[in-house]
Amino acid sequence: MMLRRTGLVVAVCSMALLAACSSGPEATVKGFYKALDAGKTDTAKGYLSAQITEMLGNGKLDMALAEGAKNMADCGGLDKVEVTLSGEGEVRRGSAAISFKGDCPAKNDDVMLVQENDAWKIGIGK
């Protein structure tokens, strides 16, 4: 019984560490592009800051995300996302180098991230 509890504690701690490692600003950027690649525009929207949603409105934002997902599919899907960020505190700026499985050329997107309610979100760069 004691061994079973120890195993459960180790499993829970491991999951907590994994969640902590996957919730940083780089993971936010990668998660956004992976969601678009999978056609999960609602999931992708969850990575965006409230400022973007308020500025564009849900209708325009949904259309833009659907177009992004279609463009990614037309390029054969996502191959790799490499994120480079700098900054401290609640704001990070940098770039995302995106490569595709198909014939589309790789691209670099400028990214800015902000913390909202203890979560990293993609914001509007200024």
PDB file of C-alpha atoms in Angstrom:
ATOM      1  CA  MET A   1       0.000   0.000   0.000  1.00  0.00           C
ATOM      2  CA  MET A   2       2.828   2.401   0.898  1.00  0.00           C
ATOM      3  CA  LEU A   3       4.611   1.606  -2.380  1.00  0.00           C
ATOM      4  CA  ARG A   4       1.414   2.332  -4.321  1.00  0.00           C
ATOM      5  CA  ARG A   5       1.052   5.754  -2.614  1.00  0.00           C
ATOM      6  CA  THR A   6       4.688   6.582  -3.319  1.00  0.00           C
ATOM      7  CA  GLY A   7       4.175   5.721  -6.982  1.00  0.00           C
ATOM      8  CA  LEU A   8       1.094   7.938  -7.116  1.00  0.00           C
ATOM      9  CA  VAL A   9       2.954  10.852  -5.508  1.00  0.00           C
ATOM     10  CA  VAL A  10       5.842  10.473  -7.974  1.00  0.00           C
ATOM     11  CA  ALA A  11       3.408  10.393 -10.916  1.00  0.00           C
ATOM     12  CA  VAL A  12       1.564  13.512  -9.717  1.00  0.00           C
ATOM     13  CA  CYS A  13       4.839  15.391  -9.107  1.00  0.00           C
ATOM     14  CA  SER A  14       6.141  14.393 -12.535  1.00  0.00           C
ATOM     15  CA  MET A  15       2.970  15.664 -14.202  1.00  0.00           C
ATOM     16  CA  ALA A  16       3.191  18.931 -12.260  1.00  0.00           C
ATOM     17  CA  LEU A  17       6.795  19.441 -13.392  1.00  0.00           C
ATOM     18  CA  LEU A  18       5.859  18.649 -16.974  1.00  0.00           C
ATOM     19  CA  ALA A  19       2.996  21.142 -16.860  1.00  0.00           C
ATOM     20  CA  ALA A  20       5.289  23.799 -15.412  1.00  0.00           C
ATOM     21  CA  CYS A  21       7.853  23.253 -18.177  1.00  0.00           C
ATOM     22  CA  SER A  22       5.248  23.370 -20.923  1.00  0.00           C
ATOM     23  CA  SER A  23       3.542  26.574 -19.810  1.00  0.00           C
ATOM     24  CA  GLY A  24       6.274  29.121 -20.559  1.00  0.00           C
ATOM     25  CA  PRO A  25       6.169  31.762 -23.278  1.00  0.00           C
ATOM     26  CA  GLU A  26       7.947  29.543 -25.819  1.00  0.00           C
ATOM     27  CA  ALA A  27       5.384  26.781 -25.234  1.00  0.00           C
ATOM     28  CA  THR A  28       2.604  29.300 -25.873  1.00  0.00           C
ATOM     29  CA  VAL A  29       3.982  30.181 -29.300  1.00  0.00           C
ATOM     30  CA  LYS A  30       4.571  26.547 -30.225  1.00  0.00           C
ATOM     31  CA  GLY A  31       1.122  25.563 -28.951  1.00  0.00           C
ATOM     32  CA  PHE A  32      -0.513  28.255 -31.086  1.00  0.00           C
ATOM     33  CA  TYR A  33       1.127  27.042 -34.296  1.00  0.00           C
ATOM     34  CA  LYS A  34       0.516  23.379 -33.473  1.00  0.00           C
ATOM     35  CA  ALA A  35      -3.175  24.130 -32.880  1.00  0.00           C
ATOM     36  CA  LEU A  36      -3.405  25.892 -36.255  1.00  0.00           C
ATOM     37  CA  ASP A  37      -1.632  22.954 -37.880  1.00  0.00           C
ATOM     38  CA  ALA A  38      -4.245  20.593 -36.405  1.00  0.00           C
ATOM     39  CA  GLY A  39      -7.075  22.865 -37.580  1.00  0.00           C
ATOM     40  CA  LYS A  40      -8.077  23.560 -33.964  1.00  0.00           C
ATOM     41  CA  THR A  41      -8.821  27.253 -34.316  1.00  0.00           C
ATOM     42  CA  ASP A  42     -10.654  27.470 -30.976  1.00  0.00           C
ATOM     43  CA  THR A  43      -7.573  26.083 -29.237  1.00  0.00           C
ATOM     44  CA  ALA A  44      -5.357  28.515 -31.175  1.00  0.00           C
ATOM     45  CA  LYS A  45      -7.622  31.381 -30.110  1.00  0.00           C
ATOM     46  CA  GLY A  46      -6.999  30.431 -26.478  1.00  0.00           C
ATOM     47  CA  TYR A  47      -3.318  31.320 -26.920  1.00  0.00           C
ATOM     48  CA  LEU A  48      -4.162  34.908 -27.924  1.00  0.00           C
ATOM     49  CA  SER A  49      -4.416  37.861 -25.566  1.00  0.00           C
ATOM     50  CA  ALA A  50      -7.721  39.506 -24.733  1.00  0.00           C
ATOM     51  CA  GLN A  51      -6.391  42.629 -26.480  1.00  0.00           C
ATOM     52  CA  ILE A  52      -6.300  40.804 -29.842  1.00  0.00           C
ATOM     53  CA  THR A  53      -9.775  39.355 -29.364  1.00  0.00           C
ATOM     54  CA  GLU A  54     -11.202  42.748 -28.413  1.00  0.00           C
ATOM     55  CA  MET A  55      -9.463  44.540 -31.275  1.00  0.00           C
ATOM     56  CA  LEU A  56     -10.530  42.125 -34.022  1.00  0.00           C
ATOM     57  CA  GLY A  57     -13.763  40.762 -32.619  1.00  0.00           C
ATOM     58  CA  ASN A  58     -14.657  37.094 -32.688  1.00  0.00           C
ATOM     59  CA  GLY A  59     -15.887  37.047 -36.296  1.00  0.00           C
ATOM     60  CA  LYS A  60     -12.749  38.520 -37.867  1.00  0.00           C
ATOM     61  CA  LEU A  61     -10.506  36.560 -35.538  1.00  0.00           C
ATOM     62  CA  ASP A  62     -12.224  33.270 -36.404  1.00  0.00           C
ATOM     63  CA  MET A  63     -11.838  34.031 -40.123  1.00  0.00           C
ATOM     64  CA  ALA A  64      -8.155  34.919 -39.719  1.00  0.00           C
ATOM     65  CA  LEU A  65      -7.435  31.746 -37.746  1.00  0.00           C
ATOM     66  CA  ALA A  66      -9.316  29.595 -40.270  1.00  0.00           C
ATOM     67  CA  GLU A  67      -7.286  31.164 -43.079  1.00  0.00           C
ATOM     68  CA  GLY A  68      -4.057  30.544 -41.140  1.00  0.00           C
ATOM     69  CA  ALA A  69      -5.002  26.893 -40.634  1.00  0.00           C
ATOM     70  CA  LYS A  70      -5.833  26.543 -44.343  1.00  0.00           C
ATOM     71  CA  ASN A  71      -2.546  28.161 -45.380  1.00  0.00           C
ATOM     72  CA  MET A  72      -0.640  25.808 -43.102  1.00  0.00           C
ATOM     73  CA  ALA A  73      -2.459  22.794 -44.572  1.00  0.00           C
ATOM     74  CA  ASP A  74      -1.751  24.074 -48.100  1.00  0.00           C
ATOM     75  CA  CYS A  75       1.949  24.108 -47.169  1.00  0.00           C
ATOM     76  CA  GLY A  76       1.861  20.441 -46.202  1.00  0.00           C
ATOM     77  CA  GLY A  77       1.551  21.072 -42.495  1.00  0.00           C
ATOM     78  CA  LEU A  78       3.879  22.279 -39.798  1.00  0.00           C
ATOM     79  CA  ASP A  79       7.340  20.758 -39.693  1.00  0.00           C
ATOM     80  CA  LYS A  80       9.052  22.744 -36.952  1.00  0.00           C
ATOM     81  CA  VAL A  81       8.701  25.886 -34.830  1.00  0.00           C
ATOM     82  CA  GLU A  82      11.787  27.420 -33.253  1.00  0.00           C
ATOM     83  CA  VAL A  83      11.113  30.258 -30.831  1.00  0.00           C
ATOM     84  CA  THR A  84      13.634  32.894 -29.748  1.00  0.00           C
ATOM     85  CA  LEU A  85      12.491  35.334 -27.072  1.00  0.00           C
ATOM     86  CA  SER A  86      14.038  37.981 -24.875  1.00  0.00           C
ATOM     87  CA  GLY A  87      12.801  40.212 -22.098  1.00  0.00           C
ATOM     88  CA  GLU A  88      11.908  40.048 -18.450  1.00  0.00           C
ATOM     89  CA  GLY A  89       8.817  40.469 -16.357  1.00  0.00           C
ATOM     90  CA  GLU A  90       5.418  40.170 -18.000  1.00  0.00           C
ATOM     91  CA  VAL A  91       6.484  40.842 -21.616  1.00  0.00           C
ATOM     92  CA  ARG A  92       8.641  38.839 -24.029  1.00  0.00           C
ATOM     93  CA  ARG A  93       9.512  39.741 -27.628  1.00  0.00           C
ATOM     94  CA  GLY A  94      11.176  37.716 -30.313  1.00  0.00           C
ATOM     95  CA  SER A  95      10.541  35.575 -33.341  1.00  0.00           C
ATOM     96  CA  ALA A  96       9.162  32.224 -34.385  1.00  0.00           C
ATOM     97  CA  ALA A  97      10.968  30.438 -37.219  1.00  0.00           C
ATOM     98  CA  ILE A  98       8.382  28.218 -38.901  1.00  0.00           C
ATOM     99  CA  SER A  99       9.147  25.495 -41.419  1.00  0.00           C
ATOM    100  CA  PHE A 100       6.662  23.385 -43.340  1.00  0.00           C
ATOM    101  CA  LYS A 101       6.545  19.792 -44.526  1.00  0.00           C
ATOM    102  CA  GLY A 102       5.580  20.831 -48.054  1.00  0.00           C
ATOM    103  CA  ASP A 103       7.174  23.093 -50.638  1.00  0.00           C
ATOM    104  CA  CYS A 104       6.397  26.425 -48.956  1.00  0.00           C
ATOM    105  CA  PRO A 105       9.419  28.438 -47.868  1.00  0.00           C
ATOM    106  CA  ALA A 106      10.119  28.780 -44.153  1.00  0.00           C
ATOM    107  CA  LYS A 107       9.055  32.047 -42.552  1.00  0.00           C
ATOM    108  CA  ASN A 108       9.855  34.154 -39.506  1.00  0.00           C
ATOM    109  CA  ASP A 109       7.045  35.757 -37.522  1.00  0.00           C
ATOM    110  CA  ASP A 110       7.697  38.488 -34.987  1.00  0.00           C
ATOM    111  CA  VAL A 111       5.990  37.634 -31.705  1.00  0.00           C
ATOM    112  CA  MET A 112       5.193  39.444 -28.501  1.00  0.00           C
ATOM    113  CA  LEU A 113       3.886  37.692 -25.424  1.00  0.00           C
ATOM    114  CA  VAL A 114       2.227  39.111 -22.339  1.00  0.00           C
ATOM    115  CA  GLN A 115       1.128  37.554 -19.100  1.00  0.00           C
ATOM    116  CA  GLU A 116      -2.616  37.566 -18.499  1.00  0.00           C
ATOM    117  CA  ASN A 117      -3.990  35.934 -15.360  1.00  0.00           C
ATOM    118  CA  ASP A 118      -0.708  34.052 -14.776  1.00  0.00           C
ATOM    119  CA  ALA A 119      -0.707  32.620 -18.321  1.00  0.00           C
ATOM    120  CA  TRP A 120       1.409  33.599 -21.321  1.00  0.00           C
ATOM    121  CA  LYS A 121      -0.622  34.903 -24.264  1.00  0.00           C
ATOM    122  CA  ILE A 122       0.366  36.130 -27.723  1.00  0.00           C
ATOM    123  CA  GLY A 123      -0.140  39.879 -27.798  1.00  0.00           C
ATOM    124  CA  ILE A 124       0.004  42.737 -30.233  1.00  0.00           C
ATOM    125  CA  GLY A 125       3.556  43.898 -30.909  1.00  0.00           C
ATOM    126  CA  LYS A 126       4.307  47.592 -30.709  1.00  0.00           C
TER     127      LYS A 126
END
